[in-house]
PDB file of C-alpha atoms in Angstrom:
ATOM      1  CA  UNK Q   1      -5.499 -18.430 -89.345  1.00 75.00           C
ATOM      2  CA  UNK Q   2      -5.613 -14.964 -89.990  1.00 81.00           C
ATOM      3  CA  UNK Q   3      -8.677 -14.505 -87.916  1.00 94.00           C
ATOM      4  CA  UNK Q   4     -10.720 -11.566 -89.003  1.00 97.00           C
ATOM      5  CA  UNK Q   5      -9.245  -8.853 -91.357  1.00 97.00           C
ATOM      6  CA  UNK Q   6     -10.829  -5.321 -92.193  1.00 98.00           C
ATOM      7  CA  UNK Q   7     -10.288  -3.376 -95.514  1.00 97.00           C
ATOM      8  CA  UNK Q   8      -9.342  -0.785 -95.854  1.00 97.00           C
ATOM      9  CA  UNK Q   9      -7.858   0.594 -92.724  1.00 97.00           C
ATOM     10  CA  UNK Q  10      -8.102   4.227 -93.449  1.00 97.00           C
ATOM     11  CA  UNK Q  11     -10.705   6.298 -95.544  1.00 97.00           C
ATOM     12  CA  UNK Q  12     -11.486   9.648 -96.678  1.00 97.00           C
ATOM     13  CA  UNK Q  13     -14.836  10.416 -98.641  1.00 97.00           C
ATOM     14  CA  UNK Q  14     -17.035  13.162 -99.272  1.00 97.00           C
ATOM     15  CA  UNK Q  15     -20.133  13.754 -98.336  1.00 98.00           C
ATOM     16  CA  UNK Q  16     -22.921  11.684-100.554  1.00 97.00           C
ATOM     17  CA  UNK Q  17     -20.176   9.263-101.505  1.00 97.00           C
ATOM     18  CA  UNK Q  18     -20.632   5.242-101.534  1.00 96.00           C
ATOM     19  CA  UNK Q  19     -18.126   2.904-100.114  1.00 96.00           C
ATOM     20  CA  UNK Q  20     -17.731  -0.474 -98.897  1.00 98.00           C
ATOM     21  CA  UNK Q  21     -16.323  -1.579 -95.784  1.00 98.00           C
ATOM     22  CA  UNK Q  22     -14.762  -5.516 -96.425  1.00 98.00           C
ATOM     23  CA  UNK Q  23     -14.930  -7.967 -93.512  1.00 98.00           C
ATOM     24  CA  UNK Q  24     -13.860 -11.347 -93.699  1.00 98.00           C
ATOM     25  CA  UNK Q  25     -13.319 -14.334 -91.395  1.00 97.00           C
ATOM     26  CA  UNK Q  26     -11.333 -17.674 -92.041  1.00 96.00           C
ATOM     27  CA  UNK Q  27     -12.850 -19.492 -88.653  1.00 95.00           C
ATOM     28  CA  UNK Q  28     -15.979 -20.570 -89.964  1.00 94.00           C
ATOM     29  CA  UNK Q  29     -17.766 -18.498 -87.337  1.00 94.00           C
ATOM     30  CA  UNK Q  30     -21.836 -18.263 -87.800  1.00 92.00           C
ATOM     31  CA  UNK Q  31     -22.152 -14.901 -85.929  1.00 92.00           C
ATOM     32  CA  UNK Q  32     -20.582 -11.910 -87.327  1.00 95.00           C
ATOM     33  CA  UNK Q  33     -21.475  -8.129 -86.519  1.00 96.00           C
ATOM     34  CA  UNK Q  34     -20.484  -4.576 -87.096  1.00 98.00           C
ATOM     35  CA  UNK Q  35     -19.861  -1.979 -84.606  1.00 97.00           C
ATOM     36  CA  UNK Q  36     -19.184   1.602 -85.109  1.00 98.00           C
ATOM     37  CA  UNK Q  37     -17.047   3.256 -81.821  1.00 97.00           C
ATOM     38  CA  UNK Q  38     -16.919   7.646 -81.563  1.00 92.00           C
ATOM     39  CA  UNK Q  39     -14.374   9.460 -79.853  1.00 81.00           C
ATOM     40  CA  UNK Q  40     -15.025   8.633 -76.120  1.00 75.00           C
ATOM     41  CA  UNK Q  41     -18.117   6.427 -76.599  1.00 79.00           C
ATOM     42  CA  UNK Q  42     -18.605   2.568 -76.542  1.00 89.00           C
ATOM     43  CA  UNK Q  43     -19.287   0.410 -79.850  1.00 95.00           C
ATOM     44  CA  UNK Q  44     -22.789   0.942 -81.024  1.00 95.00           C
ATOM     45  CA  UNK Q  45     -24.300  -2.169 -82.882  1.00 95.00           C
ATOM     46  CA  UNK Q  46     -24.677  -1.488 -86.725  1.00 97.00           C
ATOM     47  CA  UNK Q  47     -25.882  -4.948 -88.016  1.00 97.00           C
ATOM     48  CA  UNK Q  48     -25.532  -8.542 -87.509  1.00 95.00           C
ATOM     49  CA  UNK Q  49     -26.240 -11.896 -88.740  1.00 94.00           C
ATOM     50  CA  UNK Q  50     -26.618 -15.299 -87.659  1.00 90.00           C
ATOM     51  CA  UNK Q  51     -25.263 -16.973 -90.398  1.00 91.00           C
ATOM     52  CA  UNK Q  52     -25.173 -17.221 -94.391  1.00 94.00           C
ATOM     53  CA  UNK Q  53     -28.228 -15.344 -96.022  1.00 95.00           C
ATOM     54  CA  UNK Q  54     -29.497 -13.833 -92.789  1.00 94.00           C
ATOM     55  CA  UNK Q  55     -28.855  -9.989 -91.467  1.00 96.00           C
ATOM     56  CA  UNK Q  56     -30.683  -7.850 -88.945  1.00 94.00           C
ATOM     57  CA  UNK Q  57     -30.310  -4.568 -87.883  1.00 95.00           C
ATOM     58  CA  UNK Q  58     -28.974  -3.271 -84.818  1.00 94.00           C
ATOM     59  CA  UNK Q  59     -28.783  -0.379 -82.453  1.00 92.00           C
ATOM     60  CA  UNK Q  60     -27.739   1.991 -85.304  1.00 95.00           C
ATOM     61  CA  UNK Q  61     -28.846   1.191 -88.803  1.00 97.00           C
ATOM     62  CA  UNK Q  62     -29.668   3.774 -90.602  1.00 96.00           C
ATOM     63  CA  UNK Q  63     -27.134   4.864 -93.323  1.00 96.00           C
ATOM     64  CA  UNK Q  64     -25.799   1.431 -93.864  1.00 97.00           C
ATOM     65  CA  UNK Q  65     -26.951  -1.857 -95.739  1.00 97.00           C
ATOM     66  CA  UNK Q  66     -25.280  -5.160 -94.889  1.00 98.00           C
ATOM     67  CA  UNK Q  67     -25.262  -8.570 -96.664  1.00 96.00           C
ATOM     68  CA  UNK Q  68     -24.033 -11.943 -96.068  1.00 97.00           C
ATOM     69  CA  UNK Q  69     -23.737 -14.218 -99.279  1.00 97.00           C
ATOM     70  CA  UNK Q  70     -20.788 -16.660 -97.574  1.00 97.00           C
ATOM     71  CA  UNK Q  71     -20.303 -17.808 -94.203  1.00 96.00           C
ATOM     72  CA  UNK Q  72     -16.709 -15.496 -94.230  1.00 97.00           C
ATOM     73  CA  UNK Q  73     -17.716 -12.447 -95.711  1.00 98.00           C
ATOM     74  CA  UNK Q  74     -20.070  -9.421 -94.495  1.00 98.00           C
ATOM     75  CA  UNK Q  75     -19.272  -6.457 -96.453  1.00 98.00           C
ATOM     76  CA  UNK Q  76     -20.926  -3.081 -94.812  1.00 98.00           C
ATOM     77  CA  UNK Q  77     -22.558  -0.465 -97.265  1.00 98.00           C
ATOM     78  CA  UNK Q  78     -22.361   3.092 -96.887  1.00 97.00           C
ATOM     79  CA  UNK Q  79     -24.879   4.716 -99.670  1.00 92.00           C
ATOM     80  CA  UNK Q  80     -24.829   7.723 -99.112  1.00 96.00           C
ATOM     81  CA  UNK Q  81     -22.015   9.104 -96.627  1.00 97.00           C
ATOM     82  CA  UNK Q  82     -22.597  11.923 -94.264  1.00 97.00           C
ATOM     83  CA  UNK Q  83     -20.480  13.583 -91.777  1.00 97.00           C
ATOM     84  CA  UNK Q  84     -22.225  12.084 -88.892  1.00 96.00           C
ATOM     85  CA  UNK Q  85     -20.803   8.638 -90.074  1.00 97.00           C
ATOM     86  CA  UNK Q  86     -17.339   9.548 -89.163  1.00 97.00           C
ATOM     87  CA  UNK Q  87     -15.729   6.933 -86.773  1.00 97.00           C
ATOM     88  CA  UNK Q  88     -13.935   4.081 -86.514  1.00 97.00           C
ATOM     89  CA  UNK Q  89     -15.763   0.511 -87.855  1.00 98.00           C
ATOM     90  CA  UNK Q  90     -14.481  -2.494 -85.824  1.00 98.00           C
ATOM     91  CA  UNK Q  91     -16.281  -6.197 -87.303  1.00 98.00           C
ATOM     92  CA  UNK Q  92     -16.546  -8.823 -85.312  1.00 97.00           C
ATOM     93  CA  UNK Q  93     -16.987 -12.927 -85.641  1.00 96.00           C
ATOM     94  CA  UNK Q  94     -18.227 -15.415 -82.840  1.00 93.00           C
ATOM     95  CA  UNK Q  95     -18.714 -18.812 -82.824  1.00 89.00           C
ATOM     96  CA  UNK Q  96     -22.035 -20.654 -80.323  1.00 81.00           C
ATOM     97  CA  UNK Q  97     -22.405 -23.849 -78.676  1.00 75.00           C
ATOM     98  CA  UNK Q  98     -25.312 -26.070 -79.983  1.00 70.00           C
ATOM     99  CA  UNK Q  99     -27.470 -24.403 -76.968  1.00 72.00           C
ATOM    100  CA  UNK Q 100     -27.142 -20.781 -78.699  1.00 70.00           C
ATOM    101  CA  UNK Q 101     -24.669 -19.149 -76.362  1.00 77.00           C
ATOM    102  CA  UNK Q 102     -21.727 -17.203 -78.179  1.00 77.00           C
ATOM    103  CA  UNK Q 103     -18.542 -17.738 -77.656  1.00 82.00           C
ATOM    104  CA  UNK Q 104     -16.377 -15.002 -77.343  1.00 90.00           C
ATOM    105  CA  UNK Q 105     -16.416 -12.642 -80.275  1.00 93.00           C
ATOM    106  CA  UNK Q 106     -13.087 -11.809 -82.568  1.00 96.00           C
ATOM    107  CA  UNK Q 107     -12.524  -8.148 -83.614  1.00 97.00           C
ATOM    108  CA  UNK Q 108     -11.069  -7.233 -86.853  1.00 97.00           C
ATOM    109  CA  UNK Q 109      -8.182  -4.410 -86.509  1.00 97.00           C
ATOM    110  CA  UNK Q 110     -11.381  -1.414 -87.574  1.00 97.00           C
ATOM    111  CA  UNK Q 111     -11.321   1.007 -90.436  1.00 97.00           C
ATOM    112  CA  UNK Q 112     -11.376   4.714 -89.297  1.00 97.00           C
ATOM    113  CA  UNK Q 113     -13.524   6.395 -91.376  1.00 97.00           C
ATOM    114  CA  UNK Q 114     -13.445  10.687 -92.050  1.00 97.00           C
ATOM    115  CA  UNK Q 115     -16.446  12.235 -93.814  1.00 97.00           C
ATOM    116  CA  UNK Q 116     -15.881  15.303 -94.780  1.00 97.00           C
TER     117      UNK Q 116
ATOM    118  CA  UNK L   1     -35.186  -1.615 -75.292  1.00 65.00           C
ATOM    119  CA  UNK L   2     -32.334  -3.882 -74.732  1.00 75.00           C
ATOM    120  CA  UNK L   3     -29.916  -2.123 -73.125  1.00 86.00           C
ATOM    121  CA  UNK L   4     -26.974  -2.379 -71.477  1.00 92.00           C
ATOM    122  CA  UNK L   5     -25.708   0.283 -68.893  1.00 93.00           C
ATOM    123  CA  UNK L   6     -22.327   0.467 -67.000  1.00 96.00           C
ATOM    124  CA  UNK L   7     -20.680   2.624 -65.027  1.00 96.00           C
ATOM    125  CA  UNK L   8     -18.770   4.728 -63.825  1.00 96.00           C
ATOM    126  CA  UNK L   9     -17.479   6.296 -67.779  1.00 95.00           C
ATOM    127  CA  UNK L  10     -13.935   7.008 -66.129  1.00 96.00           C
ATOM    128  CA  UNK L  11     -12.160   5.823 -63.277  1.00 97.00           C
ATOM    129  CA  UNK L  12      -8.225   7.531 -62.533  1.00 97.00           C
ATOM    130  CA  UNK L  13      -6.620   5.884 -59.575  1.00 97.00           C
ATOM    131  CA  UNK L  14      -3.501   5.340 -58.144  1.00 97.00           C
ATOM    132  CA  UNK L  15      -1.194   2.473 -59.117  1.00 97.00           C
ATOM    133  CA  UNK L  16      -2.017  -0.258 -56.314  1.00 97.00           C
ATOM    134  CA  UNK L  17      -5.892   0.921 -55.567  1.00 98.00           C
ATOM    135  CA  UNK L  18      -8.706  -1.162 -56.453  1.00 98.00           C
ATOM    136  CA  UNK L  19     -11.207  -0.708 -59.418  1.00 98.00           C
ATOM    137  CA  UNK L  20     -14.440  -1.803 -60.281  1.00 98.00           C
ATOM    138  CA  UNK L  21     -16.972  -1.548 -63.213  1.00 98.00           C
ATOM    139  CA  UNK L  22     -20.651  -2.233 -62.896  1.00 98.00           C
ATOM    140  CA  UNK L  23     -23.277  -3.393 -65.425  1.00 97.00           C
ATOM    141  CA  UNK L  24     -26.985  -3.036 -65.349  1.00 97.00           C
ATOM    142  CA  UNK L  25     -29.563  -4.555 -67.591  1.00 95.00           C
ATOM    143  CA  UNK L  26     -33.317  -4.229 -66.958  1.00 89.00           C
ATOM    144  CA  UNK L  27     -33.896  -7.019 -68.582  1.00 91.00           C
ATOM    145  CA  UNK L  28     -32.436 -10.587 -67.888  1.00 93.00           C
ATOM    146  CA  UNK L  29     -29.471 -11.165 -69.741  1.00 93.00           C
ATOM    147  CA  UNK L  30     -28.877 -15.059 -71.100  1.00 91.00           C
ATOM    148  CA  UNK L  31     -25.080 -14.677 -70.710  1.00 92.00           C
ATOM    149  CA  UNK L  32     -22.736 -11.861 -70.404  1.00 95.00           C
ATOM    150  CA  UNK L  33     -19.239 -11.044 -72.192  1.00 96.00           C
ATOM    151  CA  UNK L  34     -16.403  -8.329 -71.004  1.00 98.00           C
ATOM    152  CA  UNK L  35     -13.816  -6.923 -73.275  1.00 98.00           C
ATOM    153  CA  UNK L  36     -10.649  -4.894 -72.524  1.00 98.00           C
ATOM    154  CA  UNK L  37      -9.867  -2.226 -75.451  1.00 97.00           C
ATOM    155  CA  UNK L  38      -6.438  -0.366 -74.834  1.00 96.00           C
ATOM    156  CA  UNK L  39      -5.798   2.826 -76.552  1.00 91.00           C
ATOM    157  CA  UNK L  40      -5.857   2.828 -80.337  1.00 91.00           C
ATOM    158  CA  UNK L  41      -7.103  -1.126 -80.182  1.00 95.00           C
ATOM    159  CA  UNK L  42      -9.288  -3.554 -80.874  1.00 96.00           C
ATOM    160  CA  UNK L  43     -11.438  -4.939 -78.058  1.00 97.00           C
ATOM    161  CA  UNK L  44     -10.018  -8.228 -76.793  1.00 97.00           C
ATOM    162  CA  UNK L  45     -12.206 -10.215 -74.962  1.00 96.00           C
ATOM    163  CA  UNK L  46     -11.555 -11.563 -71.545  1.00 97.00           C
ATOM    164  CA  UNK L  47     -14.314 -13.346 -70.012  1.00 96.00           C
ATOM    165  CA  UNK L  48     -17.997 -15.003 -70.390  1.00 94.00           C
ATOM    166  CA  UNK L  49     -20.018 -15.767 -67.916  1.00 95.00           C
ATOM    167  CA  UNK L  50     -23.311 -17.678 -68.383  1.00 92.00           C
ATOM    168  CA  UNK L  51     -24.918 -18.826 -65.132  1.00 94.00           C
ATOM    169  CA  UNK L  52     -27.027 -17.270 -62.632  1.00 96.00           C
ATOM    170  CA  UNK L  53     -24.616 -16.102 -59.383  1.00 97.00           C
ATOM    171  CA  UNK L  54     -21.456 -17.013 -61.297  1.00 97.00           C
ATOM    172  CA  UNK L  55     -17.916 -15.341 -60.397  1.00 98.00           C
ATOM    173  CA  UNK L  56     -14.783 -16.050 -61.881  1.00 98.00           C
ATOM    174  CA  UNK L  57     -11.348 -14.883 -61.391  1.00 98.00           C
ATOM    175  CA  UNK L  58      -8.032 -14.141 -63.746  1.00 97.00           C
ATOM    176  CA  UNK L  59      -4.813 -13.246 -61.097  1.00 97.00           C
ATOM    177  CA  UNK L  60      -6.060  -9.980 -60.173  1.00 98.00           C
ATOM    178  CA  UNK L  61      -9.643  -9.955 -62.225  1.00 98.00           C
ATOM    179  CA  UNK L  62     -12.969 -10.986 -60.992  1.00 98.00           C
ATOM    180  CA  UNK L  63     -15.973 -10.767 -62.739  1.00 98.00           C
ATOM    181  CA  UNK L  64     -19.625 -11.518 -60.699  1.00 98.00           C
ATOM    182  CA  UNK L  65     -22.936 -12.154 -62.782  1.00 98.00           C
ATOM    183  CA  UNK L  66     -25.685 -11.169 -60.472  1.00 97.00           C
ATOM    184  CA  UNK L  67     -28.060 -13.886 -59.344  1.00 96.00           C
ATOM    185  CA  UNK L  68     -30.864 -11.859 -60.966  1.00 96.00           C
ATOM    186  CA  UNK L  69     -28.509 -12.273 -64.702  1.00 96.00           C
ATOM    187  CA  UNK L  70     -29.479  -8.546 -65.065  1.00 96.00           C
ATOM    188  CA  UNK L  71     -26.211  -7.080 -63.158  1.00 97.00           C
ATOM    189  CA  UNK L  72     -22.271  -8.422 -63.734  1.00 98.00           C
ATOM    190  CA  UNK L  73     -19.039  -6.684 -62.588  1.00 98.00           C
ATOM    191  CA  UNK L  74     -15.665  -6.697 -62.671  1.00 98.00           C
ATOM    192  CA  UNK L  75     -13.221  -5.703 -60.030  1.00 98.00           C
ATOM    193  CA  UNK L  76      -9.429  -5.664 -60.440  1.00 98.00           C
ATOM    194  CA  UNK L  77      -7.388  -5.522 -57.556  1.00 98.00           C
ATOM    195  CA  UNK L  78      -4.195  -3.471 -56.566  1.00 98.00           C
ATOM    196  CA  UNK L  79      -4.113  -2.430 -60.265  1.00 97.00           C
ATOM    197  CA  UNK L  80      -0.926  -1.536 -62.428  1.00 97.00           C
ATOM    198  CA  UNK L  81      -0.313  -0.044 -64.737  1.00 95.00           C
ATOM    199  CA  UNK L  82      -0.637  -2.670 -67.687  1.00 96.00           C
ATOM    200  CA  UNK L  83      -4.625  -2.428 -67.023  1.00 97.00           C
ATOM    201  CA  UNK L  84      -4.902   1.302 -68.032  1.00 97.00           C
ATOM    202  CA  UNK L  85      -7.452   0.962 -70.859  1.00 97.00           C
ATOM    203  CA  UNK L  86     -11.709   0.819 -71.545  1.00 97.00           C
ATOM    204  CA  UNK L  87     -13.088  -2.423 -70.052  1.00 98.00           C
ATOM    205  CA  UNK L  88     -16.561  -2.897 -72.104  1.00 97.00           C
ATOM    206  CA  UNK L  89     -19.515  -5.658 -70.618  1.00 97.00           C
ATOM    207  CA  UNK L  90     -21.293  -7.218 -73.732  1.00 95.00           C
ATOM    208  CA  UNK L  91     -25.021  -8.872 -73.251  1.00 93.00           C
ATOM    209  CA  UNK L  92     -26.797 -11.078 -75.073  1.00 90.00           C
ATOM    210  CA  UNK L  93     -30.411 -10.969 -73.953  1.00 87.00           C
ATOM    211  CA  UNK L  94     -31.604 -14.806 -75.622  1.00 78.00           C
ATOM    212  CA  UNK L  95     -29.937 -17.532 -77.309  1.00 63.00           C
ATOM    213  CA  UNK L  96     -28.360 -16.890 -80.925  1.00 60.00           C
ATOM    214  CA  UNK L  97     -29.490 -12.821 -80.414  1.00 78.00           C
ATOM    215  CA  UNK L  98     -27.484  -9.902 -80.975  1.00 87.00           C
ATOM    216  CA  UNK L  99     -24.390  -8.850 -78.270  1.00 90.00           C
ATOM    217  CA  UNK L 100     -24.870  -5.024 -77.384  1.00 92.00           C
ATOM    218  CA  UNK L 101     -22.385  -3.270 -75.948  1.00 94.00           C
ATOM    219  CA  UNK L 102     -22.005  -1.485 -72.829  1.00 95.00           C
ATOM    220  CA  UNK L 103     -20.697   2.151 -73.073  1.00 94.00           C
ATOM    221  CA  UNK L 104     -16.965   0.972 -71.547  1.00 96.00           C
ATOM    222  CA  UNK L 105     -15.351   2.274 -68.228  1.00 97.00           C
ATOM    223  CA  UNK L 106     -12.443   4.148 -68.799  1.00 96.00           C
ATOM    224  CA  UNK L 107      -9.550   2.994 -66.546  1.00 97.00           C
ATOM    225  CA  UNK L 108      -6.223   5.293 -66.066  1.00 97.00           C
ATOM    226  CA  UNK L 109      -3.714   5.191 -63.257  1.00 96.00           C
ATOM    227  CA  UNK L 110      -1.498   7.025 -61.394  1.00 90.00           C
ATOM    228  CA  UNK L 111       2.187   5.658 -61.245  1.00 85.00           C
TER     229      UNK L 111
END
């Protein structure tokens, strides 16, 4: 298993410039979320979903779009970049029992993002 | 909102000393996650707990979830240097609902 994987690592963009961030998972985990972490400062929930075909937003969403067409893949969305989006990504996968309670989530290795 | 609090944001001690990290919800929690991230990382998670009162212990880690499940700790004792890093608590405040993030305490130590 190669457990969850982040693409690409390192990017530089320009203000107003689109990108994707790729995430993808091969342990068939329903849960998967995005976190953005700043210098200093804890991981700030971006957007999550429960499973195929279902997102919600979290602590942070404005600035990014999510979707979730397979059970391994969330891609993250930047539209429009600004400079304020500067920071390192980290996604994340997690697995529940039947009662709803997560399992402890995986982290992907995090793309550290400069928007200049 | 849902939110999670811990402190304190840094903690320097002396190799040997005891630390401890705190976690504060005002709302009940329906399980609780913590996560050590060490310098240029990936959080790694070390430990769930789910019931009301719970405490658990790794070798030198213990981790309490308040009989209230609004409050959880951790506490490492006679640290070493291995456990310098930023120990995170992570909530989830019902069943299949989102897992926010506390802001991390910030452990360094003194050799």
């Amino acid at each position: 298993n190669a457990g969850v994987t982040q693409t690409p690592k390192f990017q530089v963009l320009k203000t107003g410039q689109s990108m994707t961030l790729q995430c993808a998972q091969d342990m068939n985990h329903e849960y998967m979320s995005w976190y953005r972490q700043d210098p200093g400062m804890g991981l700030r929930l971006i957007h999550y979903s429960v499973g195929a075909g279902i997102t919600d937003q979290g602590e942070v969403p404005n600035g990014y779009n999510v979707s979730r067409s397979t059970t391994e893949d969330f891609p993250l969305r930047l539209l429009s970049a600004a400079p304020s989006q500067t920071s390192v990504y980290f996604c994340a996968s997690s697995s529940r029992t039947s009662g709803g309670v997560y399992y402890e989530q995986f982290f992907g290795p995090g793309t550290r993002l400069t928007v200049l | 909102g849902q939110q999670v609090m811990q402190i304190p944001q840094y903690q320097h001690v002396q190799e040997g000393e005891d630390f401890t990290t705190y976690c504060n919800s005002s709302t009940t929690l329906s399980n609780i996650q913590w996560y050590k991230q060490r310098p240029g990382g990936h959080p790694v998670f070390l430990i769930q707990l789910v019931k009301s009162g719970e405490v658990k212990k790794q070798k030198r880690l213990t981790f309490q979830f308040g009989e209230a499940k609004k409050n959880s700790s951790l506490h490492i004792t006679a640290t070493q240097t291995t456990d310098v890093g930023t120990y995170f608590c992570a909530g989830s405040y019902s069943s299949a609902s989102k897992i926010i993030f506390g802001s991390g305490t910030r452990l360094s130590i003194r050799p």
